[in-house]
PDB file of C-alpha atoms in Angstrom:
ATOM      1  CA  MET A1162      76.682  54.812  36.422  1.00  0.00           C
ATOM      2  CA  ALA A1163      74.618  51.628  36.662  1.00  0.00           C
ATOM      3  CA  THR A1164      73.883  50.218  40.093  1.00  0.00           C
ATOM      4  CA  LEU A1165      74.246  46.615  41.224  1.00  0.00           C
ATOM      5  CA  TYR A1166      70.433  46.432  41.251  1.00  0.00           C
ATOM      6  CA  GLU A1167      70.426  47.226  37.521  1.00  0.00           C
ATOM      7  CA  THR A1168      73.373  45.066  36.498  1.00  0.00           C
ATOM      8  CA  ASP A1169      73.108  41.954  38.708  1.00  0.00           C
ATOM      9  CA  PHE A1170      69.827  41.567  40.545  1.00  0.00           C
ATOM     10  CA  HIS A1171      70.873  38.264  42.134  1.00  0.00           C
ATOM     11  CA  ALA A1172      74.009  39.778  43.646  1.00  0.00           C
ATOM     12  CA  TRP A1173      72.025  42.853  44.727  1.00  0.00           C
ATOM     13  CA  ALA A1174      69.444  40.707  46.548  1.00  0.00           C
ATOM     14  CA  TYR A1175      72.078  38.744  48.458  1.00  0.00           C
ATOM     15  CA  ARG A1176      73.945  41.955  49.270  1.00  0.00           C
ATOM     16  CA  GLN A1177      70.776  43.430  50.779  1.00  0.00           C
ATOM     17  CA  ALA A1178      70.226  40.257  52.825  1.00  0.00           C
ATOM     18  CA  ASP A1179      73.818  40.401  54.102  1.00  0.00           C
ATOM     19  CA  LEU A1180      73.393  44.060  55.069  1.00  0.00           C
ATOM     20  CA  LEU A1181      70.171  43.282  56.928  1.00  0.00           C
ATOM     21  CA  ARG A1182      71.794  40.398  58.814  1.00  0.00           C
ATOM     22  CA  ALA A1183      74.707  42.618  59.771  1.00  0.00           C
ATOM     23  CA  GLY A1184      72.370  45.381  60.944  1.00  0.00           C
ATOM     24  CA  ARG A1185      73.919  47.840  58.491  1.00  0.00           C
ATOM     25  CA  LEU A1186      70.582  49.417  57.671  1.00  0.00           C
ATOM     26  CA  GLU A1187      72.029  52.725  56.485  1.00  0.00           C
ATOM     27  CA  GLU A1188      73.699  50.904  53.562  1.00  0.00           C
ATOM     28  CA  ILE A1189      70.536  49.210  52.315  1.00  0.00           C
ATOM     29  CA  ASP A1190      69.184  50.250  48.925  1.00  0.00           C
ATOM     30  CA  THR A1191      65.899  51.343  50.495  1.00  0.00           C
ATOM     31  CA  ALA A1192      64.068  52.539  47.385  1.00  0.00           C
ATOM     32  CA  ASN A1193      64.664  49.354  45.419  1.00  0.00           C
ATOM     33  CA  MET A1194      64.097  47.175  48.493  1.00  0.00           C
ATOM     34  CA  ILE A1195      60.647  48.750  48.983  1.00  0.00           C
ATOM     35  CA  GLU A1196      59.840  48.207  45.313  1.00  0.00           C
ATOM     36  CA  GLU A1197      60.851  44.541  45.467  1.00  0.00           C
ATOM     37  CA  ILE A1198      58.919  43.816  48.668  1.00  0.00           C
ATOM     38  CA  GLU A1199      55.771  45.394  47.230  1.00  0.00           C
ATOM     39  CA  SER A1200      56.324  43.429  44.033  1.00  0.00           C
ATOM     40  CA  MET A1201      56.404  40.208  46.047  1.00  0.00           C
ATOM     41  CA  GLY A1202      53.012  41.070  47.538  1.00  0.00           C
ATOM     42  CA  ARG A1203      51.548  41.788  44.110  1.00  0.00           C
ATOM     43  CA  SER A1204      52.936  38.487  42.872  1.00  0.00           C
ATOM     44  CA  GLU A1205      51.084  36.583  45.595  1.00  0.00           C
ATOM     45  CA  GLN A1206      47.870  38.386  44.672  1.00  0.00           C
ATOM     46  CA  ARG A1207      48.372  37.564  40.970  1.00  0.00           C
ATOM     47  CA  GLU A1208      48.876  33.915  41.924  1.00  0.00           C
ATOM     48  CA  LEU A1209      45.532  33.970  43.755  1.00  0.00           C
ATOM     49  CA  VAL A1210      43.741  35.403  40.714  1.00  0.00           C
ATOM     50  CA  ASN A1211      45.452  32.959  38.332  1.00  0.00           C
ATOM     51  CA  ARG A1212      44.420  29.943  40.429  1.00  0.00           C
ATOM     52  CA  LEU A1213      40.861  31.270  40.633  1.00  0.00           C
ATOM     53  CA  VAL A1214      40.743  31.744  36.846  1.00  0.00           C
ATOM     54  CA  ILE A1215      41.715  28.120  36.231  1.00  0.00           C
ATOM     55  CA  LEU A1216      39.248  26.829  38.814  1.00  0.00           C
ATOM     56  CA  LEU A1217      36.394  28.996  37.547  1.00  0.00           C
ATOM     57  CA  LEU A1218      37.122  28.148  33.917  1.00  0.00           C
ATOM     58  CA  HIS A1219      36.842  24.435  34.607  1.00  0.00           C
ATOM     59  CA  LEU A1220      33.750  24.865  36.780  1.00  0.00           C
ATOM     60  CA  LEU A1221      32.103  26.786  33.928  1.00  0.00           C
ATOM     61  CA  LYS A1222      33.083  24.168  31.374  1.00  0.00           C
ATOM     62  CA  TRP A1223      31.822  21.457  33.744  1.00  0.00           C
ATOM     63  CA  ARG A1224      28.491  23.251  34.095  1.00  0.00           C
ATOM     64  CA  PHE A1225      27.909  24.190  30.465  1.00  0.00           C
ATOM     65  CA  GLN A1226      29.447  21.229  28.642  1.00  0.00           C
ATOM     66  CA  PRO A1227      28.214  18.158  30.538  1.00  0.00           C
ATOM     67  CA  ALA A1228      28.768  15.871  27.548  1.00  0.00           C
ATOM     68  CA  LEU A1229      32.478  16.716  27.592  1.00  0.00           C
ATOM     69  CA  ARG A1230      33.084  16.202  31.313  1.00  0.00           C
ATOM     70  CA  GLY A1231      36.137  14.100  31.859  1.00  0.00           C
ATOM     71  CA  ASN A1232      38.864  13.142  34.244  1.00  0.00           C
ATOM     72  CA  SER A1233      41.081  16.008  33.076  1.00  0.00           C
ATOM     73  CA  TRP A1234      38.571  18.674  34.145  1.00  0.00           C
ATOM     74  CA  ARG A1235      37.835  16.840  37.397  1.00  0.00           C
ATOM     75  CA  LEU A1236      41.521  16.628  38.280  1.00  0.00           C
ATOM     76  CA  SER A1237      42.121  20.267  37.362  1.00  0.00           C
ATOM     77  CA  ILE A1238      39.271  21.377  39.629  1.00  0.00           C
ATOM     78  CA  LYS A1239      40.581  19.230  42.488  1.00  0.00           C
ATOM     79  CA  GLU A1240      44.144  20.479  41.990  1.00  0.00           C
ATOM     80  CA  GLN A1241      43.150  24.151  41.936  1.00  0.00           C
ATOM     81  CA  ARG A1242      41.078  23.718  45.087  1.00  0.00           C
ATOM     82  CA  LEU A1243      44.086  22.243  46.872  1.00  0.00           C
ATOM     83  CA  ARG A1244      46.500  24.855  45.530  1.00  0.00           C
ATOM     84  CA  LEU A1245      44.148  27.713  46.439  1.00  0.00           C
ATOM     85  CA  ALA A1246      43.700  26.359  49.957  1.00  0.00           C
ATOM     86  CA  GLY A1247      47.473  26.121  50.342  1.00  0.00           C
ATOM     87  CA  HIS A1248      48.061  29.577  48.902  1.00  0.00           C
ATOM     88  CA  LEU A1249      45.549  31.125  51.299  1.00  0.00           C
ATOM     89  CA  GLU A1250      47.041  29.188  54.200  1.00  0.00           C
ATOM     90  CA  ASP A1251      50.482  30.560  53.310  1.00  0.00           C
ATOM     91  CA  ASN A1252      49.095  34.084  52.736  1.00  0.00           C
ATOM     92  CA  PRO A1253      46.092  34.506  55.081  1.00  0.00           C
ATOM     93  CA  SER A1254      45.896  38.268  54.481  1.00  0.00           C
ATOM     94  CA  LEU A1255      44.785  37.529  50.908  1.00  0.00           C
ATOM     95  CA  LYS A1256      41.439  36.347  52.296  1.00  0.00           C
ATOM     96  CA  SER A1257      40.504  40.010  52.703  1.00  0.00           C
ATOM     97  CA  LYS A1258      40.995  40.439  48.939  1.00  0.00           C
ATOM     98  CA  LEU A1259      38.954  37.402  47.868  1.00  0.00           C
ATOM     99  CA  ASP A1260      35.856  39.249  46.650  1.00  0.00           C
ATOM    100  CA  GLN A1261      37.920  41.507  44.412  1.00  0.00           C
ATOM    101  CA  ALA A1262      40.058  38.581  43.208  1.00  0.00           C
ATOM    102  CA  ILE A1263      36.996  36.461  42.389  1.00  0.00           C
ATOM    103  CA  GLU A1264      35.409  39.308  40.445  1.00  0.00           C
ATOM    104  CA  ARG A1265      38.556  39.822  38.398  1.00  0.00           C
ATOM    105  CA  ALA A1266      39.146  36.087  37.932  1.00  0.00           C
ATOM    106  CA  TYR A1267      35.572  35.414  36.873  1.00  0.00           C
ATOM    107  CA  HIS A1268      35.744  38.073  34.180  1.00  0.00           C
ATOM    108  CA  LEU A1269      38.875  36.411  32.770  1.00  0.00           C
ATOM    109  CA  ALA A1270      37.508  32.869  33.175  1.00  0.00           C
ATOM    110  CA  ARG A1271      34.289  33.841  31.408  1.00  0.00           C
ATOM    111  CA  LEU A1272      36.223  35.220  28.422  1.00  0.00           C
ATOM    112  CA  GLU A1273      38.373  32.098  28.283  1.00  0.00           C
ATOM    113  CA  ALA A1274      35.323  29.819  28.607  1.00  0.00           C
ATOM    114  CA  GLU A1275      33.684  31.630  25.712  1.00  0.00           C
ATOM    115  CA  ARG A1276      36.832  31.170  23.628  1.00  0.00           C
ATOM    116  CA  GLU A1277      37.383  27.505  24.536  1.00  0.00           C
ATOM    117  CA  THR A1278      33.775  26.331  24.339  1.00  0.00           C
ATOM    118  CA  GLY A1279      32.576  28.381  21.398  1.00  0.00           C
ATOM    119  CA  LEU A1280      29.457  29.223  23.411  1.00  0.00           C
ATOM    120  CA  ALA A1281      28.040  32.748  23.270  1.00  0.00           C
ATOM    121  CA  GLU A1282      29.083  35.216  25.962  1.00  0.00           C
ATOM    122  CA  SER A1283      25.439  35.478  27.028  1.00  0.00           C
ATOM    123  CA  THR A1284      25.528  31.775  27.979  1.00  0.00           C
ATOM    124  CA  PHE A1285      27.601  32.624  31.027  1.00  0.00           C
ATOM    125  CA  ASP A1286      26.386  34.637  34.007  1.00  0.00           C
ATOM    126  CA  SER A1287      27.629  38.221  34.023  1.00  0.00           C
ATOM    127  CA  ARG A1288      28.682  37.803  37.669  1.00  0.00           C
ATOM    128  CA  CYS A1289      30.284  34.775  39.271  1.00  0.00           C
ATOM    129  CA  PRO A1290      27.517  32.239  39.927  1.00  0.00           C
ATOM    130  CA  PHE A1291      29.496  30.387  42.597  1.00  0.00           C
ATOM    131  CA  SER A1292      30.300  31.392  46.145  1.00  0.00           C
ATOM    132  CA  PHE A1293      33.867  30.902  47.309  1.00  0.00           C
ATOM    133  CA  ALA A1294      32.610  28.181  49.654  1.00  0.00           C
ATOM    134  CA  GLN A1295      31.097  26.342  46.680  1.00  0.00           C
ATOM    135  CA  MET A1296      34.245  26.759  44.609  1.00  0.00           C
ATOM    136  CA  MET A1297      36.294  25.162  47.366  1.00  0.00           C
ATOM    137  CA  ASP A1298      33.787  22.448  48.334  1.00  0.00           C
ATOM    138  CA  GLU A1299      35.098  19.031  47.261  1.00  0.00           C
ATOM    139  CA  GLY A1300      31.523  17.844  46.841  1.00  0.00           C
ATOM    140  CA  PHE A1301      30.443  20.732  44.619  1.00  0.00           C
ATOM    141  CA  TRP A1302      30.155  19.905  40.922  1.00  0.00           C
ATOM    142  CA  PRO A1303      27.848  22.385  39.161  1.00  0.00           C
ATOM    143  CA  ASP A1304      25.084  21.036  36.951  1.00  0.00           C
TER     144      ASP A1304
END
């Protein structure tokens, strides 16, 4: 027999919230609740990596395609800096995962930069050439 979790996630989520509010902890779907809470944490970490990918991609394009620099890239870099700052403010524990996130994001950004620019993979550093402080510095525009 299918559970509410399987048939109507929305109703299941509100049911769990109602049970928590009522203090009826023994009725909570513990296994699925644990899974969903952990999934929320992973989602926040994915968001961090995704924002870093976009920022790094545009920083790489800015650095390696100076003739194509434009307002679109500038605005994207500014936007990602603001969104990253906000995301880390909302999720300060993610700061402890920054090195790992930057490494993962740079690998993806490098592949995307290669695809979008048509430049050889060897054009781009094998490791992220920017510190997090540089990435977030409003005055930093790589040459």
